[in-house]
Coordinates of N, CA, C and O in Angstrom, one line a residue:
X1 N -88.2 23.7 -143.3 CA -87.3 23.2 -142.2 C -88.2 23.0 -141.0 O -89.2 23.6 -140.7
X2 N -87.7 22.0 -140.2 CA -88.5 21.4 -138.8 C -87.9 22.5 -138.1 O -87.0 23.3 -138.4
X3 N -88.6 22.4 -136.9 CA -88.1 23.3 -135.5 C -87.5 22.5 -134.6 O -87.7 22.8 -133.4
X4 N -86.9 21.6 -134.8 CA -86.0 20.3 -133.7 C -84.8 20.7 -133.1 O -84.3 20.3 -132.1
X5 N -84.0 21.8 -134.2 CA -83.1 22.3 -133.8 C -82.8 23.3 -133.7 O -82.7 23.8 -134.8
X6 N -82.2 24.4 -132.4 CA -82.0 25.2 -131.8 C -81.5 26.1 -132.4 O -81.8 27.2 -132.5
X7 N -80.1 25.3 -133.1 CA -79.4 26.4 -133.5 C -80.4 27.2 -135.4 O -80.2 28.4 -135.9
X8 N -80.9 26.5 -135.7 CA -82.0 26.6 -137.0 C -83.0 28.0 -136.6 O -83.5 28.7 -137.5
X9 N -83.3 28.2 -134.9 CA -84.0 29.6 -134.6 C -83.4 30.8 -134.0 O -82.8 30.9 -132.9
X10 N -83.6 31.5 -134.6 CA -83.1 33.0 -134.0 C -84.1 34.1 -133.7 O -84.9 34.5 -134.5
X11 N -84.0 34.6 -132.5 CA -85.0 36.1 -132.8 C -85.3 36.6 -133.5 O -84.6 37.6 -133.7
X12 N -86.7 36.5 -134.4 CA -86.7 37.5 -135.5 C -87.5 36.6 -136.5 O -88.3 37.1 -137.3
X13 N -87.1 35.2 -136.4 CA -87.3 34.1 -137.1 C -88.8 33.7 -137.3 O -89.4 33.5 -136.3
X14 N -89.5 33.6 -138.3 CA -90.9 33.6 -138.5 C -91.0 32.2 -139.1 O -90.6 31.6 -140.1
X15 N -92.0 31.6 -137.4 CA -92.4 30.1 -137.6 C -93.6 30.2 -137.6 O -94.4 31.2 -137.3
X16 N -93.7 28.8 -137.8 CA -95.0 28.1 -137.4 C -95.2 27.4 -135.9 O -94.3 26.5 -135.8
X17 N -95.9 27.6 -135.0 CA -95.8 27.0 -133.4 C -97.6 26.5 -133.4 O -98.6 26.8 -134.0
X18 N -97.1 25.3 -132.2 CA -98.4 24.4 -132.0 C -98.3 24.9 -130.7 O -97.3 25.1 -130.0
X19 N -99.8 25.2 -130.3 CA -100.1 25.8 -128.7 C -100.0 25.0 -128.0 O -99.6 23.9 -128.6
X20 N -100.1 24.9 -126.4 CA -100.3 23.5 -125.5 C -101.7 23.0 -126.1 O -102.0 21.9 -126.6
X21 N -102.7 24.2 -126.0 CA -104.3 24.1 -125.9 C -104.5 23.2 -127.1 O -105.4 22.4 -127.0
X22 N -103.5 23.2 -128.4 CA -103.9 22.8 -130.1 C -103.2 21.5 -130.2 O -103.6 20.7 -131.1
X23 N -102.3 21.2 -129.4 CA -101.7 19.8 -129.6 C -102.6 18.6 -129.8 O -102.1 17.6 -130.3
X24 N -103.7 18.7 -129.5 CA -104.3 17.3 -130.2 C -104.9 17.4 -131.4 O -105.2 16.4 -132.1
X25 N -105.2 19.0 -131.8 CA -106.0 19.0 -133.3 C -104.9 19.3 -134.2 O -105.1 19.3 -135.5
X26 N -103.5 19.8 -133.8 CA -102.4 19.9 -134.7 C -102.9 21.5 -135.0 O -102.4 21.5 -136.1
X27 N -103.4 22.5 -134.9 CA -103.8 23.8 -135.3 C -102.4 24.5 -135.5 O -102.0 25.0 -134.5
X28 N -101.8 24.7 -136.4 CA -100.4 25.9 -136.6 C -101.3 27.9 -136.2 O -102.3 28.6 -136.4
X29 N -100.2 27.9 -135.6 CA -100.3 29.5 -135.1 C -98.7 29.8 -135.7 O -97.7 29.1 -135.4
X30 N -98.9 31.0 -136.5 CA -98.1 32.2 -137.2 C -97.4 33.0 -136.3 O -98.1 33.7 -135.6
X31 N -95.7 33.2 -136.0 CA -95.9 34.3 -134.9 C -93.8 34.6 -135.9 O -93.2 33.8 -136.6
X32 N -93.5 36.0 -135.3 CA -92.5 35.7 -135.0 C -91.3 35.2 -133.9 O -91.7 35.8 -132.9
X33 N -90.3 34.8 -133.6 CA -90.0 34.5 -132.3 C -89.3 35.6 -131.6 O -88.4 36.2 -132.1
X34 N -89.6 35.7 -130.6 CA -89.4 36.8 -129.4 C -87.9 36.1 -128.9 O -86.8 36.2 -129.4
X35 N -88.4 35.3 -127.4 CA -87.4 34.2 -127.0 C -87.3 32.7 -127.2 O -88.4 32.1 -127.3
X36 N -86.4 32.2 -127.3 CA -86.4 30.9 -127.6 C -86.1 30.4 -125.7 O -85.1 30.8 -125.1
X37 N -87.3 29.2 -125.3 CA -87.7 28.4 -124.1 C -86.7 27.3 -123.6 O -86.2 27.0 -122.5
X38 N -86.6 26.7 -124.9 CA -85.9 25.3 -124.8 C -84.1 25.3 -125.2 O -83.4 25.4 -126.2
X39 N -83.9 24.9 -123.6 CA -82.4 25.3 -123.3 C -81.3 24.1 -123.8 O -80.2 24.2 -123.5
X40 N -82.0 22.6 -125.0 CA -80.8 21.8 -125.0 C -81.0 22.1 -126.5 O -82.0 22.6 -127.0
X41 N -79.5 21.6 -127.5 CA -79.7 22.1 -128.6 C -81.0 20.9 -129.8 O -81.0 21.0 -131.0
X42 N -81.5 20.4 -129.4 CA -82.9 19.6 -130.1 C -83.4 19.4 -128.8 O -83.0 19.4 -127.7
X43 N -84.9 19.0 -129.5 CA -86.3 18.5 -129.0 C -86.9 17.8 -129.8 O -87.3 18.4 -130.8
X44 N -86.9 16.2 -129.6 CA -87.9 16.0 -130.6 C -89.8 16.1 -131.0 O -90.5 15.3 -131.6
X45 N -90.0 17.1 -130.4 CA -91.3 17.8 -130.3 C -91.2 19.0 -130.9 O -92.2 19.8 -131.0
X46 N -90.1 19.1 -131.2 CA -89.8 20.9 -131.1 C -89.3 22.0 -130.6 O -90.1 22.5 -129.8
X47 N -88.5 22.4 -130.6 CA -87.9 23.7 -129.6 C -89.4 25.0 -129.6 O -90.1 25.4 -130.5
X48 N -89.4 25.3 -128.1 CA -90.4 25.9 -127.6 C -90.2 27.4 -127.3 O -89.2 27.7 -126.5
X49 N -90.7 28.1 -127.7 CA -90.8 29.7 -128.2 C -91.3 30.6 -127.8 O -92.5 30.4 -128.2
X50 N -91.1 31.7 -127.1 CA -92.1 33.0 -127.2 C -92.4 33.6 -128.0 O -91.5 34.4 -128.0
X51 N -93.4 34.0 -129.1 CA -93.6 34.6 -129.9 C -94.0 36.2 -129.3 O -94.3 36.6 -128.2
X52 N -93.8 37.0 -130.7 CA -93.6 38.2 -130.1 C -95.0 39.0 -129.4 O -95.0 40.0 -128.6
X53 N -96.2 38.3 -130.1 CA -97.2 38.5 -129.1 C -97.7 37.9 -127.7 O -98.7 38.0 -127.1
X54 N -96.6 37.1 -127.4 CA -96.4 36.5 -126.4 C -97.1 34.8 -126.0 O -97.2 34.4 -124.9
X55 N -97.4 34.2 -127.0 CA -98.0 33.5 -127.0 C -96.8 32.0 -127.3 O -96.1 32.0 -128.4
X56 N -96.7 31.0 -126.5 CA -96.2 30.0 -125.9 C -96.2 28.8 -126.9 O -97.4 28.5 -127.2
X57 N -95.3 28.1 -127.4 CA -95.6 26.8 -127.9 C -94.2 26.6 -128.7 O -93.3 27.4 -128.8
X58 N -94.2 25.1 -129.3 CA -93.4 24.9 -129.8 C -93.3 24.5 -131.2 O -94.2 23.9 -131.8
X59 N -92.0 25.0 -132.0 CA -92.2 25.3 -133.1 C -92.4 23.9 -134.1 O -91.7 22.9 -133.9
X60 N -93.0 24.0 -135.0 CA -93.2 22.7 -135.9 C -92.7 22.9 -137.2 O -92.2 22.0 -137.8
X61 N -92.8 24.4 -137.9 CA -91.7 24.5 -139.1 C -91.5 26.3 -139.0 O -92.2 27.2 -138.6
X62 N -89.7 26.3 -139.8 CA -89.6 27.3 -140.0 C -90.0 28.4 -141.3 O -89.6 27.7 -142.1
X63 N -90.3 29.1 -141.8 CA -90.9 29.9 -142.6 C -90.0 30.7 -142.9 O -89.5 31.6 -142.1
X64 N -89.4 30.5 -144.4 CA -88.2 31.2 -144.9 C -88.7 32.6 -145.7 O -87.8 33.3 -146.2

């Protein structure tokens, strides 16, 4: 599953997220999600995430 839509992430939820820093080399970082950032229900970039080590970005797929 993509991360476009909001209602698809929940606390707890273990994605895949692209950093600000990695957006041009595409690099996936592992986290699970802490808070969810992005307040409308899609993004077409991705809905944007706190992971629980605190680290910032938005999600590119979910991990079932």
């Amino acid at each position: 599953m993509n991360g476009k839509n909001r209602k698809d992430i929940t606390a707890g939820t273990k994605v895949k997220i692209v950093l600000k820093a990695d957006q041009r080399t595409g690099k996936l970082t592992n986290g699970v999600v802490k808070d969810i950032l992005t307040n409308s229900s899609s993004h077409p970039h991705g809905i944007k995430v706190r992971l629980m080590d605190g680290q910032v970005g938005r999600v590119q797929e979910i991990i079932n």
